[in-house]
Coordinates of C-alpha atoms in Angstrom, one line a residue:
R1 CA -93.6 -236.2 -46.2
P2 CA -91.3 -235.5 -43.7
S3 CA -90.9 -232.0 -42.9
C4 CA -88.3 -230.0 -43.0
S5 CA -88.3 -227.9 -40.3
K6 CA -88.5 -229.4 -36.2
S7 CA -92.5 -230.3 -36.6
A8 CA -90.6 -232.8 -39.0
A9 CA -92.8 -236.2 -38.9
K10 CA -92.2 -239.0 -37.0
P11 CA -92.4 -242.8 -37.9
T12 CA -96.2 -244.1 -36.0
S13 CA -93.8 -246.6 -34.0
S14 CA -91.3 -245.6 -31.1
P15 CA -87.8 -244.0 -32.2
T16 CA -86.5 -246.1 -29.2
T17 CA -87.0 -250.3 -29.0
K18 CA -85.9 -249.7 -25.1
S19 CA -86.1 -247.3 -23.3
S20 CA -83.4 -246.2 -20.3
S21 CA -85.1 -244.2 -18.6
N22 CA -85.4 -247.0 -15.6
T23 CA -81.8 -246.1 -15.3
A24 CA -83.0 -242.3 -14.2
T25 CA -82.8 -242.9 -11.1
A26 CA -79.6 -244.8 -10.4
P27 CA -76.7 -242.8 -8.2
R28 CA -74.6 -241.4 -11.0
R29 CA -71.0 -243.1 -10.1
R30 CA -67.6 -241.5 -11.7
S31 CA -65.7 -243.7 -14.2
S32 CA -62.8 -243.1 -15.6
R33 CA -63.0 -241.3 -19.0
T34 CA -59.1 -241.6 -19.8
S35 CA -57.7 -244.4 -22.0
Q36 CA -57.8 -246.5 -19.2
A37 CA -61.7 -246.5 -19.4
I38 CA -63.1 -249.7 -19.7
L39 CA -64.1 -250.0 -23.6
L40 CA -66.6 -251.7 -25.0
E41 CA -65.7 -254.8 -27.8
N42 CA -67.8 -256.8 -29.7
E43 CA -66.5 -258.4 -33.0
K44 CA -69.3 -258.6 -34.1
F45 CA -70.9 -255.7 -34.5
C46 CA -68.5 -252.2 -34.5
W47 CA -70.5 -250.1 -32.2
K48 CA -67.9 -246.9 -33.2
D49 CA -67.5 -247.2 -36.2
K50 CA -71.7 -247.1 -37.3
K51 CA -72.3 -244.5 -34.0
E52 CA -69.6 -242.3 -35.5
R53 CA -71.3 -242.7 -38.8
T54 CA -74.7 -241.6 -36.8
R55 CA -72.8 -238.0 -35.7
V56 CA -71.9 -237.4 -39.5
L57 CA -76.3 -238.0 -40.6
A58 CA -77.2 -235.6 -37.7
D59 CA -75.1 -233.2 -38.9
L60 CA -76.5 -233.0 -42.2
M61 CA -80.2 -233.0 -41.0
D62 CA -79.1 -230.1 -38.9
E63 CA -77.4 -228.6 -42.5
W64 CA -80.9 -229.5 -44.0
G65 CA -83.2 -227.9 -41.1
N66 CA -85.1 -231.0 -40.2
T67 CA -83.5 -230.4 -36.2
S68 CA -86.4 -233.3 -35.3
Y69 CA -84.5 -236.2 -37.1
A70 CA -80.6 -234.3 -35.9
D71 CA -81.4 -235.5 -32.6
R72 CA -82.6 -238.2 -33.0
A73 CA -79.2 -239.8 -35.2
L74 CA -77.6 -238.3 -32.9
S75 CA -79.1 -240.0 -29.7
C76 CA -79.1 -243.3 -31.6
G77 CA -77.3 -246.3 -30.0
S78 CA -75.6 -243.7 -27.3
F79 CA -76.9 -245.7 -24.2
L80 CA -76.4 -249.6 -24.6
E81 CA -76.8 -252.2 -21.5
F82 CA -75.7 -255.6 -22.1
N83 CA -75.8 -258.5 -19.9
F84 CA -72.6 -259.9 -18.9
L85 CA -73.1 -263.5 -19.6
E86 CA -70.1 -265.4 -17.9
A87 CA -70.4 -263.4 -14.6
D88 CA -71.9 -265.2 -11.7
D89 CA -74.4 -264.8 -9.0
M90 CA -72.1 -263.0 -7.1
G91 CA -70.4 -260.9 -9.2
N92 CA -66.8 -262.6 -8.0
N93 CA -65.6 -262.6 -11.2
L94 CA -67.2 -259.4 -13.1
K95 CA -63.5 -258.0 -13.6
T96 CA -63.2 -261.0 -16.4
A97 CA -67.2 -261.1 -17.3
I98 CA -67.4 -257.5 -18.5
R99 CA -64.4 -258.1 -21.0
G100 CA -66.2 -261.8 -21.9
K101 CA -69.6 -262.1 -23.9
K102 CA -72.2 -259.9 -23.6
Q103 CA -75.5 -259.8 -24.9
L104 CA -77.2 -256.7 -25.9
S105 CA -80.7 -255.9 -23.3
M106 CA -81.3 -252.4 -23.8
A107 CA -80.5 -249.5 -26.3
N108 CA -81.5 -246.5 -28.2
F109 CA -82.7 -246.9 -32.0
C110 CA -84.0 -243.6 -33.6
Q111 CA -85.0 -246.2 -36.1
L112 CA -84.4 -243.2 -39.2
R113 CA -84.0 -245.4 -42.4
T114 CA -81.0 -243.8 -43.7
C115 CA -79.0 -244.2 -40.3
P116 CA -76.3 -246.2 -40.5
L117 CA -76.6 -247.6 -37.3
C118 CA -79.8 -248.8 -37.5
N119 CA -79.5 -250.0 -41.1
A120 CA -76.5 -251.9 -40.0
R121 CA -78.9 -254.1 -37.3
R122 CA -81.2 -254.1 -39.7
S123 CA -78.9 -255.8 -42.3
A124 CA -78.1 -258.0 -39.9
K125 CA -81.3 -259.5 -38.3
L126 CA -82.7 -259.8 -41.8
A127 CA -79.2 -262.2 -43.1
V128 CA -80.5 -264.1 -39.6
M129 CA -84.1 -264.5 -40.6
L130 CA -83.8 -265.5 -44.3
S131 CA -80.9 -268.1 -43.0
N132 CA -83.8 -269.5 -40.7
C133 CA -85.8 -269.5 -43.5
I134 CA -83.8 -271.2 -45.7
D135 CA -83.5 -274.0 -43.2
A136 CA -87.0 -274.3 -42.8
I137 CA -87.9 -274.6 -47.0
N138 CA -85.2 -277.0 -46.6
T139 CA -86.4 -279.1 -44.4
E140 CA -89.9 -279.1 -46.2
H141 CA -88.6 -279.1 -49.9
R142 CA -85.2 -280.6 -50.1
N143 CA -84.9 -280.8 -53.7
A144 CA -85.3 -276.1 -53.9
R145 CA -82.7 -274.7 -55.4
Y146 CA -81.7 -270.9 -55.7
L147 CA -81.6 -268.3 -57.1
F148 CA -80.5 -264.4 -57.4
L149 CA -81.6 -261.9 -59.6
T150 CA -81.6 -258.6 -59.9
L151 CA -83.8 -256.2 -62.2
A152 CA -82.5 -252.3 -62.9
C153 CA -83.8 -249.8 -65.1
K154 CA -82.3 -246.5 -66.3
N155 CA -81.3 -243.9 -63.4
C156 CA -83.5 -241.3 -62.4
S157 CA -83.9 -238.0 -60.8
A158 CA -84.5 -236.9 -56.9
D159 CA -87.2 -235.5 -58.3
E160 CA -87.8 -238.8 -60.3
L161 CA -87.7 -240.8 -57.3
N162 CA -90.1 -241.7 -55.8
D163 CA -92.4 -241.9 -59.1
T164 CA -89.5 -244.4 -60.5
M165 CA -89.4 -246.5 -57.3
T166 CA -93.5 -247.2 -57.0
H167 CA -93.3 -247.7 -60.7
I168 CA -90.1 -250.9 -60.2
L169 CA -92.2 -252.7 -57.4
K170 CA -95.4 -252.6 -59.5
S171 CA -93.4 -253.8 -62.7
Y172 CA -92.2 -256.7 -60.2
H173 CA -95.3 -257.8 -59.2
R174 CA -96.0 -258.0 -63.1
L175 CA -93.0 -260.0 -63.2
M176 CA -94.2 -262.1 -60.8
C177 CA -97.4 -262.6 -62.4
R178 CA -96.6 -263.8 -65.2
R179 CA -97.5 -267.2 -66.8
P180 CA -93.3 -268.6 -67.3
V181 CA -92.5 -267.2 -63.6
K182 CA -95.6 -268.7 -62.0
R183 CA -94.9 -272.2 -63.3
A184 CA -91.5 -272.1 -62.1
V185 CA -90.9 -270.2 -59.2
K186 CA -92.1 -271.4 -55.9
G187 CA -91.1 -268.9 -53.2
A188 CA -89.3 -264.9 -54.0
F189 CA -88.0 -263.0 -51.2
R190 CA -87.3 -259.3 -53.1
T191 CA -85.7 -256.6 -50.7
M192 CA -85.3 -252.5 -52.9
E193 CA -81.7 -250.5 -53.2
I194 CA -80.8 -246.9 -53.9
T195 CA -77.7 -246.2 -55.0
Y196 CA -76.4 -242.8 -55.7
N197 CA -74.2 -241.7 -58.8
E198 CA -72.4 -238.5 -58.1
S199 CA -70.9 -237.9 -61.5
Q200 CA -74.1 -238.5 -62.8
N201 CA -76.3 -236.9 -60.9
T202 CA -78.9 -238.9 -60.1
Y203 CA -80.1 -242.2 -58.7
H204 CA -80.4 -246.0 -59.2
P205 CA -83.2 -247.9 -57.8
H206 CA -82.9 -251.5 -58.1
L207 CA -84.0 -254.7 -56.6
H208 CA -82.9 -258.2 -55.1
V209 CA -84.7 -261.3 -55.6
L210 CA -83.6 -264.7 -54.3
L211 CA -86.0 -267.3 -56.1
V212 CA -86.6 -270.9 -54.8
V213 CA -86.9 -273.1 -57.6
E214 CA -86.7 -277.2 -57.3
D215 CA -84.7 -279.3 -58.7
S216 CA -87.0 -280.1 -61.7
Y217 CA -86.5 -276.9 -63.6
F218 CA -83.3 -276.6 -64.7
P219 CA -83.9 -279.5 -66.6
K220 CA -84.9 -278.8 -70.5
A221 CA -87.4 -281.1 -70.9
N222 CA -89.9 -280.4 -68.4
N223 CA -89.7 -276.9 -69.5
L224 CA -89.7 -274.9 -67.0
Y225 CA -85.8 -273.1 -67.2
I226 CA -85.9 -269.3 -67.8
T227 CA -82.6 -268.8 -69.7
Q228 CA -81.7 -264.9 -68.8
A229 CA -83.1 -263.2 -72.4
E230 CA -86.2 -264.2 -71.1
W231 CA -86.1 -262.7 -67.8
V232 CA -84.4 -259.7 -69.7
K233 CA -87.6 -259.6 -72.3
M234 CA -90.4 -260.5 -69.8
W235 CA -88.9 -257.2 -67.5
S236 CA -88.2 -255.2 -70.0
E237 CA -92.0 -255.9 -70.8
C238 CA -93.5 -255.5 -67.5
L239 CA -91.7 -252.1 -66.9
K240 CA -93.4 -251.3 -70.3
V241 CA -89.8 -249.6 -71.6
D242 CA -88.6 -249.0 -75.0
Y243 CA -85.2 -250.8 -73.9
L244 CA -84.0 -253.9 -73.2
A245 CA -83.3 -253.8 -68.9
T246 CA -81.3 -255.4 -66.5
A247 CA -82.1 -258.5 -65.3
N248 CA -78.9 -260.9 -64.1
I249 CA -79.5 -264.0 -63.5
K250 CA -77.0 -266.5 -61.9
R251 CA -77.6 -269.7 -59.5
A252 CA -77.1 -269.8 -55.5
D253 CA -77.8 -273.3 -53.9
K254 CA -74.1 -271.8 -52.0
S255 CA -76.8 -268.7 -51.4
K256 CA -74.1 -267.3 -48.1
K257 CA -73.4 -264.8 -50.3
A258 CA -77.4 -264.1 -52.4
I259 CA -77.9 -263.6 -48.4
A260 CA -76.0 -261.1 -48.1
E261 CA -77.0 -258.9 -50.9
V262 CA -80.4 -259.5 -50.4
S263 CA -80.2 -257.9 -46.4
K264 CA -78.7 -255.5 -47.9
Y265 CA -80.0 -252.1 -47.0
A266 CA -82.2 -249.8 -49.3
V267 CA -79.2 -247.0 -48.5
K268 CA -75.5 -247.2 -49.1
D269 CA -73.9 -244.9 -46.0
T270 CA -71.4 -244.6 -47.8
D271 CA -73.7 -242.5 -50.8
Y272 CA -73.6 -240.1 -48.4
L273 CA -70.8 -239.7 -46.4
K274 CA -67.3 -239.6 -48.7
L275 CA -69.3 -237.0 -50.5
A276 CA -70.2 -234.7 -47.2
E277 CA -66.1 -234.7 -46.8
R278 CA -66.0 -233.0 -50.2
N279 CA -69.8 -231.4 -51.2
K280 CA -71.4 -230.6 -47.7
Q281 CA -74.9 -229.4 -49.3
K282 CA -75.2 -232.0 -51.5
A283 CA -74.9 -234.7 -49.2
V284 CA -77.9 -232.6 -47.5
D285 CA -79.3 -232.8 -51.1
V286 CA -78.4 -236.5 -50.7
V287 CA -80.2 -237.0 -47.6
K288 CA -83.1 -235.4 -47.9
T289 CA -83.6 -237.2 -50.6
F290 CA -83.1 -240.7 -49.4
T291 CA -85.4 -239.8 -46.3
Y292 CA -88.2 -238.7 -48.8
A293 CA -88.2 -241.2 -51.1
L294 CA -88.1 -244.1 -48.2
Y295 CA -90.4 -242.4 -45.8
K296 CA -93.3 -245.2 -45.2
R297 CA -92.6 -247.5 -47.5
R298 CA -92.2 -250.8 -46.7
L299 CA -89.1 -252.5 -49.1
I300 CA -88.9 -256.0 -48.1
Q301 CA -91.2 -258.8 -49.7
A302 CA -91.6 -262.3 -49.4
S303 CA -94.1 -264.7 -51.1
G304 CA -94.8 -268.3 -51.2
W305 CA -92.7 -270.5 -49.2
F306 CA -90.6 -267.6 -48.0
K307 CA -93.7 -266.1 -46.7
E308 CA -94.9 -269.9 -45.0
H309 CA -92.3 -269.0 -42.3
W310 CA -91.2 -264.9 -42.6
D311 CA -92.8 -262.8 -39.5
E312 CA -92.9 -258.9 -40.2
K313 CA -93.1 -258.4 -36.6
Q314 CA -89.3 -259.3 -36.1
E315 CA -88.1 -257.0 -38.7
D316 CA -88.0 -254.0 -36.6
D317 CA -86.7 -255.9 -33.6
L318 CA -83.4 -254.5 -33.4
M319 CA -82.4 -255.5 -30.5
H320 CA -82.6 -259.4 -30.8
I321 CA -80.5 -260.5 -34.1
T322 CA -80.4 -264.1 -33.0
E323 CA -82.3 -266.2 -31.0
D324 CA -79.3 -267.8 -28.8
G325 CA -81.7 -268.8 -25.8
E326 CA -78.5 -267.7 -24.1
Q327 CA -78.8 -267.9 -20.2
H328 CA -78.6 -263.8 -18.2
S329 CA -76.7 -263.9 -15.9
K330 CA -78.0 -261.3 -13.2
W331 CA -74.6 -258.4 -14.2
Y332 CA -75.8 -255.5 -16.4
G333 CA -73.2 -253.3 -17.8
S334 CA -74.6 -249.7 -19.3
Y335 CA -72.2 -247.8 -21.5
K336 CA -72.5 -244.4 -23.0
Y337 CA -70.7 -242.8 -25.9
G338 CA -68.2 -239.9 -24.6
Y339 CA -67.6 -238.7 -28.3
K340 CA -65.7 -235.3 -26.6
V341 CA -63.0 -236.7 -24.7
I342 CA -62.6 -240.4 -26.4
K343 CA -64.7 -241.0 -29.3
D344 CA -65.2 -244.4 -27.5
Y345 CA -68.5 -246.3 -25.3
Y346 CA -66.9 -246.6 -22.5
L347 CA -68.4 -248.6 -19.4
N348 CA -71.0 -246.6 -17.3
M349 CA -72.1 -248.7 -14.6
I350 CA -72.1 -252.3 -13.1
Y351 CA -76.0 -253.5 -11.3
T352 CA -78.1 -256.1 -11.1
K353 CA -82.0 -255.7 -11.3
N354 CA -84.3 -256.0 -9.3
D355 CA -88.2 -258.4 -10.2
D356 CA -88.9 -255.7 -11.5
G357 CA -86.1 -255.0 -13.7
V358 CA -85.0 -251.6 -12.6
P359 CA -81.1 -251.6 -11.9
S360 CA -80.0 -251.7 -8.2
N361 CA -76.5 -252.7 -7.2
F362 CA -74.5 -250.7 -8.1
I363 CA -70.6 -250.9 -8.5
D364 CA -68.6 -248.6 -9.1
V365 CA -67.0 -249.1 -12.8
Q366 CA -63.1 -247.8 -10.9
D367 CA -64.1 -250.8 -8.5
T368 CA -63.2 -254.0 -10.9
E369 CA -60.4 -252.3 -12.7

């Protein structure tokens, strides 16, 4: 478990997807930090909103006493480098290009499991990966159909959360090994989510599962169809509880909503952000509980047809959400988060890169205004 002190344990991988150290030798350029500053505009991903949330998380981590994680959260996403895709080689249209289409090429991510910015990137990445996976399955199996399954048990206390999560995952494995499930289900993709119930001070770990079956699953004559009641019975037995546990099943042939639901990341930052406004110490306790429960735990699993098209190595790549094959121009811009003055991302530098990827040929931002 991560420590509560400055020597808090760190993930084995680097906390940043790419370092911004290449800009260390760059000359300092005076940038406008007024209301006239060139701000980052990105309709697909609200960087400003997510970054402001990481500052709240950093404050809670600091209040906890975990200064290592607090520093990582505070610095997360403070530097973003984008390629100006619409700029020509000579840079004659930079004024237009810097407000046009961009592609993220470098950033510093903290990779904390509770980070609002990193989790939003993870969810977006998982949604794209899962959508591509479904497209591949549909190409190979034209009779593929999809079901959305939610599995849960009774809420638990903070002290019980870690053991409850382990128990749910083991119970899920037992469920997937049941004969009726093995006969009917051709593949499954599951994620775990944890929500916090403030009124009861309890935690609700549960699984979102996207199942793929063949169209022969639905005719009763084939004896493959599993009713809602049967799912509940099997799940309760696998959990080894004396009550009827939650197991909701529904069709998801129009799977965009199912993809969004399954692609949710483990924790909702609103669970502690809203709480922090009313009860800061309780919010600290929630963040601490989430941090311990998620530490080094794998929350995603693909099996069957899903596993055939799933690349685990891509899960933690928060830089490249899509593979759109964009052609990079020669011109880049770095944005910094100026929380003390304008509380937004402002364009800090414009430059090209040499063959080694080192920034060069700097242009003063004010010259493009």
